[in-house]
PDB file of C-alpha atoms in Angstrom:
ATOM      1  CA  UNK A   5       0.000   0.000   0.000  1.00  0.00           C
ATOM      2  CA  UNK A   6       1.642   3.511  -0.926  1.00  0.00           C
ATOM      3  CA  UNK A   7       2.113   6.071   1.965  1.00  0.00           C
ATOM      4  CA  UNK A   8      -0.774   7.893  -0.024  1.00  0.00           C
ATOM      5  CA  UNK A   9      -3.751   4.933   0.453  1.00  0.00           C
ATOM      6  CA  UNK A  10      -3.118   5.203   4.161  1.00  0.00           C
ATOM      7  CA  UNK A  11      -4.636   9.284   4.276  1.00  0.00           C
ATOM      8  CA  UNK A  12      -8.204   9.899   3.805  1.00  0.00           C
ATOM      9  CA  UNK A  13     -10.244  13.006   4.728  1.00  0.00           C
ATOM     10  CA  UNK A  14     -13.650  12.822   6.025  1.00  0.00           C
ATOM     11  CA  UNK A  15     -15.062  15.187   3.494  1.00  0.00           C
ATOM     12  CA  UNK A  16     -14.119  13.052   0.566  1.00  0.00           C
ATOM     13  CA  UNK A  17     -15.837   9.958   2.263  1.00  0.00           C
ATOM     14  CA  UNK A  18     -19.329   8.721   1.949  1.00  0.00           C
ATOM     15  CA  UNK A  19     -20.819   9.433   5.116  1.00  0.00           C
ATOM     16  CA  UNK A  20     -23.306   6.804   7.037  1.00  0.00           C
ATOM     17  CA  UNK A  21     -26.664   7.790   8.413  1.00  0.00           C
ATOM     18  CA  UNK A  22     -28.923   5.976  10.985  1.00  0.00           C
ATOM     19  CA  UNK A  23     -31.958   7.268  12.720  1.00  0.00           C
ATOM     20  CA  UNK A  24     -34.092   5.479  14.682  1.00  0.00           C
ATOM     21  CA  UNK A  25     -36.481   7.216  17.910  1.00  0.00           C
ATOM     22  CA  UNK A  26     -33.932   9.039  20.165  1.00  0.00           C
ATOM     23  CA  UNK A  27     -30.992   7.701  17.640  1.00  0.00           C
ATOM     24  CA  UNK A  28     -29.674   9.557  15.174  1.00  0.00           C
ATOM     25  CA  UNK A  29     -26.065  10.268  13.762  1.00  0.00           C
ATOM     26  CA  UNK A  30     -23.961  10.451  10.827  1.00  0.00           C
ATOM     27  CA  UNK A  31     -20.841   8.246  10.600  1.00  0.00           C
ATOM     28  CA  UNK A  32     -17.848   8.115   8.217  1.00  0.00           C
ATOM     29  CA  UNK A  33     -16.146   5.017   8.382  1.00  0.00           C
ATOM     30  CA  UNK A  34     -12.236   6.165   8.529  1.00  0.00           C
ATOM     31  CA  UNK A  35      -9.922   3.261   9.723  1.00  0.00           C
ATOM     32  CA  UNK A  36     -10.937   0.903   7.102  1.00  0.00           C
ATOM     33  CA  UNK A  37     -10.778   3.173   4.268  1.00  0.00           C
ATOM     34  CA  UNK A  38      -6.785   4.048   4.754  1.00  0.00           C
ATOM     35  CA  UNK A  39      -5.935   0.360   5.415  1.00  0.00           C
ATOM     36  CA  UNK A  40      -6.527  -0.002   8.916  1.00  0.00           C
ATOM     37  CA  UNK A  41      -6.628  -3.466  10.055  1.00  0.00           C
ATOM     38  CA  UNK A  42      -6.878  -3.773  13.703  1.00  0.00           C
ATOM     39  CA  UNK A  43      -7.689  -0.629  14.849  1.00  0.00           C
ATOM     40  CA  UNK A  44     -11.581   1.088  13.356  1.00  0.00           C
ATOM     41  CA  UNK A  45     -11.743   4.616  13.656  1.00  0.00           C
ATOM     42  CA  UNK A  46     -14.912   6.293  12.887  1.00  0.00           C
ATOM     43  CA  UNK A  47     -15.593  10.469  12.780  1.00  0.00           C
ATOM     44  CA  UNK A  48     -19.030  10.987  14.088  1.00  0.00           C
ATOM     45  CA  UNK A  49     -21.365  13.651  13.937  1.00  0.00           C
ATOM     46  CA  UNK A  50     -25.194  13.599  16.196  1.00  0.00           C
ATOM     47  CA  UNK A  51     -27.324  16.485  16.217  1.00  0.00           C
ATOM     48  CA  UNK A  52     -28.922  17.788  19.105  1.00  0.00           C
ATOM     49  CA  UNK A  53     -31.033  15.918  21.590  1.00  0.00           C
ATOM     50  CA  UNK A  54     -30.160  13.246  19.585  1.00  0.00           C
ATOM     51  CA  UNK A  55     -27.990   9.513  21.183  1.00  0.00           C
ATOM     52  CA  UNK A  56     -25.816   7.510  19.483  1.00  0.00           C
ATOM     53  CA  UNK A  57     -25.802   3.629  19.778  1.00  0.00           C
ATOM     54  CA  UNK A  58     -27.959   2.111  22.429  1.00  0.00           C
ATOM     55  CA  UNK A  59     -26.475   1.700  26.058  1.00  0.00           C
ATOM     56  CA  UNK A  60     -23.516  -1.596  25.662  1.00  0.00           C
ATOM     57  CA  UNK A  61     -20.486  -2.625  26.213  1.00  0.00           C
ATOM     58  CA  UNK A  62     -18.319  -4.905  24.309  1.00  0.00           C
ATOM     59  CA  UNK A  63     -16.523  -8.513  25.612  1.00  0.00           C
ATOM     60  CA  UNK A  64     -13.654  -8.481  22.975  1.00  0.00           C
ATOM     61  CA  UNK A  65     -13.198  -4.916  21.971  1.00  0.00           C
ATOM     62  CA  UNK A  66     -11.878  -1.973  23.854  1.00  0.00           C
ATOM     63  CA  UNK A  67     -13.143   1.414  22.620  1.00  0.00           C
ATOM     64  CA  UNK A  68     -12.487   5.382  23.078  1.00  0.00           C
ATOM     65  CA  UNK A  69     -13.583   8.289  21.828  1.00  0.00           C
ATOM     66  CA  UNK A  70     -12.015  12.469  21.372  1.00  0.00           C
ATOM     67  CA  UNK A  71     -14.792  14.724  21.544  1.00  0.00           C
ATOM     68  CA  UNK A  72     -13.972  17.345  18.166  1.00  0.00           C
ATOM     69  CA  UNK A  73     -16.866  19.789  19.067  1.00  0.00           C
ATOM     70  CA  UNK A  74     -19.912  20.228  21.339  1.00  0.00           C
ATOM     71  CA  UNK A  75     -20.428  18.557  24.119  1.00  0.00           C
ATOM     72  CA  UNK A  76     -21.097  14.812  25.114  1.00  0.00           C
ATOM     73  CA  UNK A  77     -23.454  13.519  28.065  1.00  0.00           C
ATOM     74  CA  UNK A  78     -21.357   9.990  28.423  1.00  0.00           C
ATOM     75  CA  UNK A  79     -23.480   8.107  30.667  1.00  0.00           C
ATOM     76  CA  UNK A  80     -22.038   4.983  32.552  1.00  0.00           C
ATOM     77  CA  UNK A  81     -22.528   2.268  35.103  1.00  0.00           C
ATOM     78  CA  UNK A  82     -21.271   5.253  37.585  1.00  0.00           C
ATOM     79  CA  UNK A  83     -24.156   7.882  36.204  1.00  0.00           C
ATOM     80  CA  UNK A  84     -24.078  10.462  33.532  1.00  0.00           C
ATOM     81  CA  UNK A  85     -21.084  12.940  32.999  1.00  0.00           C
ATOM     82  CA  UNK A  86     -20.147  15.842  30.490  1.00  0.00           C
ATOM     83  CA  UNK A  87     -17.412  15.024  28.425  1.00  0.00           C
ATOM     84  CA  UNK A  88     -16.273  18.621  26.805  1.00  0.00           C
ATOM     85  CA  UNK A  89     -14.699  19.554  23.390  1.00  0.00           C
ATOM     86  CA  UNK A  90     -10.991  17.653  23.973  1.00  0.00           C
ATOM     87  CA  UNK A  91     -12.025  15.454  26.278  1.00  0.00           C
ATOM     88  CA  UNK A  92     -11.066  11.624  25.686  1.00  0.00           C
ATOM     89  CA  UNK A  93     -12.872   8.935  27.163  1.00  0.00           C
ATOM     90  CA  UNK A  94     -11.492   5.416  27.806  1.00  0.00           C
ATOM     91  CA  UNK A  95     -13.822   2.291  27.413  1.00  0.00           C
ATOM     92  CA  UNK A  96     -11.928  -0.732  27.994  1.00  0.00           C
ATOM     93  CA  UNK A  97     -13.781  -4.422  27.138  1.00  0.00           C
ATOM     94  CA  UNK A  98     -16.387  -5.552  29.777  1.00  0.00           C
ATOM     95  CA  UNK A  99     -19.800  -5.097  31.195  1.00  0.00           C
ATOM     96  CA  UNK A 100     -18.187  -2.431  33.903  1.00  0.00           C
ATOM     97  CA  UNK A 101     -17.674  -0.421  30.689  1.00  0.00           C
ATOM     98  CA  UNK A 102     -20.670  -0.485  29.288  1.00  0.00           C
ATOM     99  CA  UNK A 103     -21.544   3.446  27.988  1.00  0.00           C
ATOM    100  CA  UNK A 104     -23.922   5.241  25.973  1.00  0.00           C
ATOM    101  CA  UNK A 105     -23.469   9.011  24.024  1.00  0.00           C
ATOM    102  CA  UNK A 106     -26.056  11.836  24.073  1.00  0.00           C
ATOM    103  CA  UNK A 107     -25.862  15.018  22.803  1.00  0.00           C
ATOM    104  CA  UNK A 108     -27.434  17.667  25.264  1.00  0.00           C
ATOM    105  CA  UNK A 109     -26.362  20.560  23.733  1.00  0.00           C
ATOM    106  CA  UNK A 110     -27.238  23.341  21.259  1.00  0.00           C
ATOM    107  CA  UNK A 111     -24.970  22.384  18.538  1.00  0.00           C
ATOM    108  CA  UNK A 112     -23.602  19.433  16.877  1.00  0.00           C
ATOM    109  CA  UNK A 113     -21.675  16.978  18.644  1.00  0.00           C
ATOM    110  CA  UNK A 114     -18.691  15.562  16.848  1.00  0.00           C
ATOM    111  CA  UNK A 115     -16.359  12.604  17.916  1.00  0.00           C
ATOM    112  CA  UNK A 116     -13.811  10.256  17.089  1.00  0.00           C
ATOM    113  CA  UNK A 117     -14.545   6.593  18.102  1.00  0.00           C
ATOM    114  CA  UNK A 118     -11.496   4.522  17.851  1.00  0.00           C
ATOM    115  CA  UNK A 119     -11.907   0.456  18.815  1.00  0.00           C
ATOM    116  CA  UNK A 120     -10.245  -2.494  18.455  1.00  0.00           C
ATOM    117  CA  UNK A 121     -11.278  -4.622  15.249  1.00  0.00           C
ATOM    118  CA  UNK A 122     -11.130  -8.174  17.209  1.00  0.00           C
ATOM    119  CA  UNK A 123     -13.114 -10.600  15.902  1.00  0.00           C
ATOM    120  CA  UNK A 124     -15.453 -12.511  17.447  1.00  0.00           C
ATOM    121  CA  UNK A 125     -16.793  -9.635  19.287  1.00  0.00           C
ATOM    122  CA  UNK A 126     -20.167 -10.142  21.838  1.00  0.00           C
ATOM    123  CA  UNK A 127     -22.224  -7.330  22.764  1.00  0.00           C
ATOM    124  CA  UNK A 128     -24.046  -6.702  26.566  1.00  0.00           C
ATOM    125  CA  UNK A 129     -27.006  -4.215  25.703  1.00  0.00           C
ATOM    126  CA  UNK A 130     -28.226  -3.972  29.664  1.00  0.00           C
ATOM    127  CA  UNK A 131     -31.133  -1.842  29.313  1.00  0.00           C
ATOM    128  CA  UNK A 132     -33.088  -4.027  26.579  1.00  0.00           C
ATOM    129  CA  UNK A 133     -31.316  -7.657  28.215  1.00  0.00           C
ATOM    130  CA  UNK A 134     -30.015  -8.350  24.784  1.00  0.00           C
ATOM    131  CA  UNK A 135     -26.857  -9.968  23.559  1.00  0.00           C
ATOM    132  CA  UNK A 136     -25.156  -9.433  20.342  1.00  0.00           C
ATOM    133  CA  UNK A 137     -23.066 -12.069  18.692  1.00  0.00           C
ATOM    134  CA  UNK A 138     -20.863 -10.425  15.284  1.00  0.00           C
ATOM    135  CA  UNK A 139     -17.987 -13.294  13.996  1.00  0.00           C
ATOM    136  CA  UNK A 140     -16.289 -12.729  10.545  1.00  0.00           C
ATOM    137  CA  UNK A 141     -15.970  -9.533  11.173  1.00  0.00           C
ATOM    138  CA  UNK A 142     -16.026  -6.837  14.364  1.00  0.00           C
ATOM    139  CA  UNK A 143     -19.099  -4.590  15.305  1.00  0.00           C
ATOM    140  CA  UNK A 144     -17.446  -1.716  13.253  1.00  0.00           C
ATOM    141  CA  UNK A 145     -16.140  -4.104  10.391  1.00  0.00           C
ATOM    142  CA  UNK A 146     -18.314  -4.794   7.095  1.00  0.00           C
ATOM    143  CA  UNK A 147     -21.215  -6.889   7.534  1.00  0.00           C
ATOM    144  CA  UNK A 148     -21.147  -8.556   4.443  1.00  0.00           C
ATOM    145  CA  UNK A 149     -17.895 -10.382   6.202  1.00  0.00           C
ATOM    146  CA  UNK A 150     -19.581 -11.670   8.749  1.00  0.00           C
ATOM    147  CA  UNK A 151     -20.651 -15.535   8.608  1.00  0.00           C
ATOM    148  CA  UNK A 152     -22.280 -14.997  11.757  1.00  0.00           C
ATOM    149  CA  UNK A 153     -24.217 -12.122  13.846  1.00  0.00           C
ATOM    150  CA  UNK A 154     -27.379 -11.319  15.728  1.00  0.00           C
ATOM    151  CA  UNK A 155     -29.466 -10.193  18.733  1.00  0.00           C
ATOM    152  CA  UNK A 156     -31.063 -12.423  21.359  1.00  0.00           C
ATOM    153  CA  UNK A 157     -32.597 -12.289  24.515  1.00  0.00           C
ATOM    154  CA  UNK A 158     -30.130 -12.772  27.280  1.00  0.00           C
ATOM    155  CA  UNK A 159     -32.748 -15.455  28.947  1.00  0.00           C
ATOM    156  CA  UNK A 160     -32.828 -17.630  25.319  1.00  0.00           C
ATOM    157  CA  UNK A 161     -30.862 -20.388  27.113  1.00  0.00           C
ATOM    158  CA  UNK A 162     -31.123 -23.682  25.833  1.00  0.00           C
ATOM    159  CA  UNK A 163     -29.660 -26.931  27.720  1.00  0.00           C
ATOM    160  CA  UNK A 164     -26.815 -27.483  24.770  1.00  0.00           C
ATOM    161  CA  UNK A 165     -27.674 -30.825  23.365  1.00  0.00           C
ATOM    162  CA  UNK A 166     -31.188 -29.663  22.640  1.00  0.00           C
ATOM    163  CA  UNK A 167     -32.112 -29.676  18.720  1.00  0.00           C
ATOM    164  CA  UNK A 168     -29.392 -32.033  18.007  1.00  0.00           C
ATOM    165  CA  UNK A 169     -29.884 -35.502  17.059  1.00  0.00           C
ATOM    166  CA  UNK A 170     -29.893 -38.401  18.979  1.00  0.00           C
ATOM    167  CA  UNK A 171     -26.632 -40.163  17.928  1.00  0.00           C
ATOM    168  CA  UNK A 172     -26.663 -42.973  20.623  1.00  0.00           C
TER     169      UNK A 172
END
């Protein structure tokens, strides 16, 4: 890869929008797109009033994120906490980790989220009771990679030799 396919700028990206209820943000995918392999790295931008992902925490993938611009409401297993412009914010793997963003402010909010890009990753979502299973490739990776990913109920527990057949 020449030194040049390793820079990309936001702006000439195609960015990523979800919205969904209280969810809504753009995202520009940048760790990927200048040959980053185990490290993701994602600008993000969430309007006001608005959250990012639903409350979770990761098992195999630490996370951070820089706050660019406005201000971030990072809410915790400790409580809720203002993050300001410059502020970085360590989320290391595991369920005492688990975090949510919200942008209470008047402007824009705009952050970099930097995470590892291990693979299996699964996913605690505590206020829904939900896991999330991604293998092939991370959270942040490209879906089409993945051979395996979804969302269940953390009380779907089956005894493990039921479904399979009876090979006695």
């Amino acid at each position: 890869m020449e030194d040049s396919d390793r820079i990309v700028a936001a702006d000439d990206r195609e960015w990523e929008s979800t919205e969904r209820g209280d969810h809504e943000f753009r995202r520009v995918r940048l760790g990927a797109a200048a040959g980053g392999e185990r490290l993701g790295c994602s600008l993000y931008e969430v309007p006001p009033g608005k959250k990012v992902w639903p409350y979770h925490y990761h098992i195999g993938n630490e996370e951070a994120a820089y706050i660019l611009s406005g201000e971030v409401t990072l809410r915790t297993p400790e409580g809720e906490t203002t993050v300001p412009p410059g502020g970085y914010v360590a989320l290391p793997a595991g369920e005492d980790s688990a975090h949510q963003f919200r942008n209470d402010g008047d402007e824009p909010l705009r952050f970099l989220a930097i995470s590892e890009m291990n693979d299996p990753d699964v996913l605690g979502y505590p206020d829904s009771g939900k896991v999330g299973v991604y293998a092939g490739s991370p959270p942040g990776g490209d879906p089409a990679d993945r051979v395996l990913s979804g969302f269940f109920p953390e009380d779907a527990d089956v005894d493990f030799w039921e479904g399979e057949a009876d090979e006695e």
